[in-house]
XYZ file of N, CA and C in Angstrom:
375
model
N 86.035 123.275 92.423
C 86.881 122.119 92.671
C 86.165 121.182 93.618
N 86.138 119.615 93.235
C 85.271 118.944 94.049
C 86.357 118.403 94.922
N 85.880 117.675 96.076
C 86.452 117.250 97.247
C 85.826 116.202 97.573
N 86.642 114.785 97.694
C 85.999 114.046 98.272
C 86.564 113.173 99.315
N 86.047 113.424 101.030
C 86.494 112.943 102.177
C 86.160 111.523 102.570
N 86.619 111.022 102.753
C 86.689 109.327 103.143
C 86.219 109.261 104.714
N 85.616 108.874 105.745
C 85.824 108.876 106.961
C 85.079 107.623 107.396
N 85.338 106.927 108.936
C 84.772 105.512 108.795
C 85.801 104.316 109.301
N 86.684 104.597 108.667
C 87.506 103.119 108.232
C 88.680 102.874 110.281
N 88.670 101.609 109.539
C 89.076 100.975 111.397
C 89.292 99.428 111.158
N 90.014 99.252 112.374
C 90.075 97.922 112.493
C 88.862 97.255 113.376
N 87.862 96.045 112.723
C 87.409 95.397 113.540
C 87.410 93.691 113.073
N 86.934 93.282 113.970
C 86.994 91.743 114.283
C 85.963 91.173 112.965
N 86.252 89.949 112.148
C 85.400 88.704 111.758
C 83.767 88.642 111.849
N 82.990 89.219 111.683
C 81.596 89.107 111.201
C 81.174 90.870 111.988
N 82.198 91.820 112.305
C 81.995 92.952 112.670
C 81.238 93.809 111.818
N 80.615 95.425 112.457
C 80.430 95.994 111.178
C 80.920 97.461 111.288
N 81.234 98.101 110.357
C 81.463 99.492 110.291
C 80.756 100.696 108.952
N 80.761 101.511 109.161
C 80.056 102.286 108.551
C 81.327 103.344 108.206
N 81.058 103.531 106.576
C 82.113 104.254 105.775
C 80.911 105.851 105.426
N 81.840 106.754 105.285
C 80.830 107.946 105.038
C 82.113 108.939 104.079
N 81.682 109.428 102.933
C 82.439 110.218 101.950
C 81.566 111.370 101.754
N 82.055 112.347 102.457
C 81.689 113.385 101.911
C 82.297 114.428 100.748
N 80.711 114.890 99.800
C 81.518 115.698 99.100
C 81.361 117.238 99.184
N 82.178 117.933 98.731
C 82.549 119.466 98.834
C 82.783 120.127 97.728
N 82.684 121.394 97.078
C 82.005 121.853 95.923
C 81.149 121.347 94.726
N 81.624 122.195 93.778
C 80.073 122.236 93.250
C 80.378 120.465 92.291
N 79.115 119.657 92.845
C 78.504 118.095 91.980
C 77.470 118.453 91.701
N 77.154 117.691 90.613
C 75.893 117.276 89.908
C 75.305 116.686 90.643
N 73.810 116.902 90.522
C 73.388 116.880 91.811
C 72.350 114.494 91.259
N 72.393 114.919 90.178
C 72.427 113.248 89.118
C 73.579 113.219 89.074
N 74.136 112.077 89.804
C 75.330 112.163 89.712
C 74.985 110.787 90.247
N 76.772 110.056 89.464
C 77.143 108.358 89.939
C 77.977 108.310 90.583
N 77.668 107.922 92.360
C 78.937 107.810 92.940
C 79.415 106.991 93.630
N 80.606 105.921 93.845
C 80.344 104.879 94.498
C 82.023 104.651 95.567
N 81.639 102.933 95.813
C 82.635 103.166 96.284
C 84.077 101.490 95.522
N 84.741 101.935 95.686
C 85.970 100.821 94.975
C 87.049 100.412 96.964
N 87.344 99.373 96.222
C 88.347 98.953 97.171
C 89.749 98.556 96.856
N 90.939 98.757 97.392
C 91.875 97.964 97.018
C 92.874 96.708 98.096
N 92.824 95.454 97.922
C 93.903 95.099 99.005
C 95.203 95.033 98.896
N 95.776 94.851 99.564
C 97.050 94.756 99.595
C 97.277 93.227 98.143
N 98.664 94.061 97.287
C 98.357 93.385 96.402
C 97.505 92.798 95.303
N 96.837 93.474 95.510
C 95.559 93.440 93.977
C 95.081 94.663 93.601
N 94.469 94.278 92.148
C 93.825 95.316 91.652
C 92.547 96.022 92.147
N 92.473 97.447 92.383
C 91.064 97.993 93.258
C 89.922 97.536 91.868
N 89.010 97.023 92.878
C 87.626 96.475 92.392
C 86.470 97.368 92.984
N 85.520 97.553 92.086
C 83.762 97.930 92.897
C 83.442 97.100 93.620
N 83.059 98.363 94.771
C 82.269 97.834 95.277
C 80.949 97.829 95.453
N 80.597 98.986 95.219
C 79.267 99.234 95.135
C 78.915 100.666 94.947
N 77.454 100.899 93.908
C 77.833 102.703 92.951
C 75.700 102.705 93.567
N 75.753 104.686 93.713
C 74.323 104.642 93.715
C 74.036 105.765 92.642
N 73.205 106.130 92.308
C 72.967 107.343 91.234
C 71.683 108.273 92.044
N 72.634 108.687 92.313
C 72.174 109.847 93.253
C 70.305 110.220 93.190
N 70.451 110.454 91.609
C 68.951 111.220 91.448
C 67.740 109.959 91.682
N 68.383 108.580 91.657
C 67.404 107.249 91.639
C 67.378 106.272 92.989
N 67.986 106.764 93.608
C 68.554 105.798 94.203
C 68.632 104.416 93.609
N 69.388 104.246 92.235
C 69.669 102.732 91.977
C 71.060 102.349 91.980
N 70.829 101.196 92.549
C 72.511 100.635 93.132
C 72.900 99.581 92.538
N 74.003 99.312 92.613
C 74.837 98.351 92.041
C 75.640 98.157 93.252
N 75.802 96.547 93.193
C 76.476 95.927 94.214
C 78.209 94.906 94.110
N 78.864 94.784 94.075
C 79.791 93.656 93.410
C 79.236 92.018 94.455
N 79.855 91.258 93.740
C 79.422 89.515 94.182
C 79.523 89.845 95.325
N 80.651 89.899 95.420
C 81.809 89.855 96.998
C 80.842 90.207 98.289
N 79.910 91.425 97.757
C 79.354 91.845 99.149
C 78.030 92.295 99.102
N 77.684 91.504 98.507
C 75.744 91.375 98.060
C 75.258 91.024 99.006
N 74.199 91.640 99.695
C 73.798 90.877 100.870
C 74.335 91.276 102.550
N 75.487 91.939 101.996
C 76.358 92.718 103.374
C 76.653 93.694 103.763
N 76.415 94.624 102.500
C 77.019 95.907 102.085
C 75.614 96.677 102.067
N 75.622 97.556 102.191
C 74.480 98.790 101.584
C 74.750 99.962 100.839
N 74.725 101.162 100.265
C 75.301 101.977 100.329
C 74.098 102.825 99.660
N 74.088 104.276 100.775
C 73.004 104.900 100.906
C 73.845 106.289 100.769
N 72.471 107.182 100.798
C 73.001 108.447 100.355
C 72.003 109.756 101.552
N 72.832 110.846 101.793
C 71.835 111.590 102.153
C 72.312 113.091 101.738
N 70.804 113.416 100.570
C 71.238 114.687 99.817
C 71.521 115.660 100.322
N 71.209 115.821 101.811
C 70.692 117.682 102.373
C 72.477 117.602 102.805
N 73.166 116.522 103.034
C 75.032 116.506 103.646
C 75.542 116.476 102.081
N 74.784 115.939 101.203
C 75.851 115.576 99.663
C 76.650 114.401 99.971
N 76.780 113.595 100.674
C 77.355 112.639 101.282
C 76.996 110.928 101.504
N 77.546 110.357 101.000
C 77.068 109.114 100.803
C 77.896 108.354 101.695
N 77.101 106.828 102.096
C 77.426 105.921 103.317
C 77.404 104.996 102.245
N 78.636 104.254 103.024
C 78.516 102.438 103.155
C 78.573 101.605 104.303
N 77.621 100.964 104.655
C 77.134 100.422 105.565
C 77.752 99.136 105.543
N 79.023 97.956 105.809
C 79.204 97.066 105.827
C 79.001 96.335 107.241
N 78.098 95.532 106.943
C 77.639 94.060 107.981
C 78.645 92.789 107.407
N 78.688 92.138 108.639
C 79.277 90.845 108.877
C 80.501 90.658 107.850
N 81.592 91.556 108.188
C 83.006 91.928 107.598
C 83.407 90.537 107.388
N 84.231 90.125 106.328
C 85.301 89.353 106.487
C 86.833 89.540 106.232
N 87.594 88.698 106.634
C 89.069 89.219 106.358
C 89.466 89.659 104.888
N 88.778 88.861 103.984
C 88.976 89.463 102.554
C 88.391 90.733 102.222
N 87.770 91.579 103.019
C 87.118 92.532 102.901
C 88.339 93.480 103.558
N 89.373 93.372 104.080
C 90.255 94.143 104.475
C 90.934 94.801 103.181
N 91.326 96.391 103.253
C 91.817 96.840 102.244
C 91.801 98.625 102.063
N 92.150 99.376 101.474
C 92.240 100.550 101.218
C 90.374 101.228 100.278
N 89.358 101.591 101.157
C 88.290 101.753 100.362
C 88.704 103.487 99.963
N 87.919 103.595 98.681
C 87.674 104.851 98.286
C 86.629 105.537 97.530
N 85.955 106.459 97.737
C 85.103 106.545 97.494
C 85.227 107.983 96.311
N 84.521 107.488 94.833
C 84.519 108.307 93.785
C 83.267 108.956 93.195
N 83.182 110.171 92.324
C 81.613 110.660 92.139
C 82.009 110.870 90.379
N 80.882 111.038 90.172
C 80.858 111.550 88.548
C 81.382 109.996 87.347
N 80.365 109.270 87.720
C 80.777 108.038 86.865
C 79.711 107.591 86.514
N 79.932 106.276 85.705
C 78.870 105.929 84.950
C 77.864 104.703 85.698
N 76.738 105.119 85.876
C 76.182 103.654 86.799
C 75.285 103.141 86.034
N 75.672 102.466 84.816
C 75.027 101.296 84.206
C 75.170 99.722 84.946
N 74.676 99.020 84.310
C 75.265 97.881 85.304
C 76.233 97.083 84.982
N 76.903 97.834 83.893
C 78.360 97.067 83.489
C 79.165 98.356 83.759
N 78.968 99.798 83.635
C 79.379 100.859 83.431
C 79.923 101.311 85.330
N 79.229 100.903 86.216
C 79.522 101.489 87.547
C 81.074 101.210 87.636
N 81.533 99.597 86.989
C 83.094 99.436 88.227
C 84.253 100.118 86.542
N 83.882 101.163 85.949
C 85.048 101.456 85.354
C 85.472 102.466 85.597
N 86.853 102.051 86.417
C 87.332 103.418 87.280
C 87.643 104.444 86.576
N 87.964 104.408 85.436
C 88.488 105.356 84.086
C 87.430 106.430 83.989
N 85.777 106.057 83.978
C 85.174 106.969 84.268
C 84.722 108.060 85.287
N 84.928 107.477 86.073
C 85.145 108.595 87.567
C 85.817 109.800 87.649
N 85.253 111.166 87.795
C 85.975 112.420 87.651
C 87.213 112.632 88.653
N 86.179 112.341 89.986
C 86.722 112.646 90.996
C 86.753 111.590 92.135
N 88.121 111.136 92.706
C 88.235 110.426 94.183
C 88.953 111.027 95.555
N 88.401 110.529 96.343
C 89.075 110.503 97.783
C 90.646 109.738 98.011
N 90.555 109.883 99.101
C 92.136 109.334 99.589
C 92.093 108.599 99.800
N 91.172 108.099 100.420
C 91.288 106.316 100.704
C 90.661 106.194 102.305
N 90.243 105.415 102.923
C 90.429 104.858 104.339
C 90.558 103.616 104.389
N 91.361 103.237 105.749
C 91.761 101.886 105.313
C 90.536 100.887 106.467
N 90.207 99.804 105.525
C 89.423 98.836 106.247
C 90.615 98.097 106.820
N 90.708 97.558 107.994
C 91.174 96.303 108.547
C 90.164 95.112 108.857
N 90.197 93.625 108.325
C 88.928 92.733 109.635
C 90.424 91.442 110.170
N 90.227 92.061 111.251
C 91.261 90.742 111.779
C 91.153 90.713 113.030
């Protein structure tokens, strides 16, 4: 049974930054697509950004090209998102999912994702 922990999430200020970290717990593929989605209040959860474990190749959404990172470190199984210079539209419920498809149309379809976390919540205000 896989497990996946959210940890990270907080309130900070307008060009702030915080660092998101999901760890996972039993047995993953170790090629594996895992990323992360967001939802805000009132909208539909969107990608945000997917890495494929065995390549490190990433996919980014518009929204946070340039701000976002999202890195991985195999020996924890556990992958980071690194967000620089937050904005208020970036506030929202992130979650982080494994076992999906990371093409570059294929990363934001949540339908493919085996397994998600609970959520942590971003605040920027």
């Amino acid at each position: 049974h896989v497990q996946l922990v959210e940890s990270g999430g907080g309130l900070v200020q307008p060009g702030g930054s915080l660092r998101l970290s999901c760890a996972a717990s039993g047995y993953i593929y170790s090629r594996n697509c895992m990323a992360w989605f967001r939802q805000a209040p009132g909208k539909e959860r969107e990608g945000v950004a997917a890495l494929y474990t065995a390549g490190d190749i990433t996919h980014y959404g518009d929204s946070v090209k340039g701000r976002f990172t999202i890195s991985q470190d195999n020996g924890k199984n556990t992958i980071y998102l690194q967000m620089n210079n937050l904005k208020p539209e970036d506030t929202g419920v992130y979650y982080c999912a494994a076992e999906g498809l990371c093409g570059v149309l294929g990363w934001t379809r949540q339908s493919e994702y085996a397994y998600w976390g609970q959520g942590t919540q971003v605040t920027v205000s």
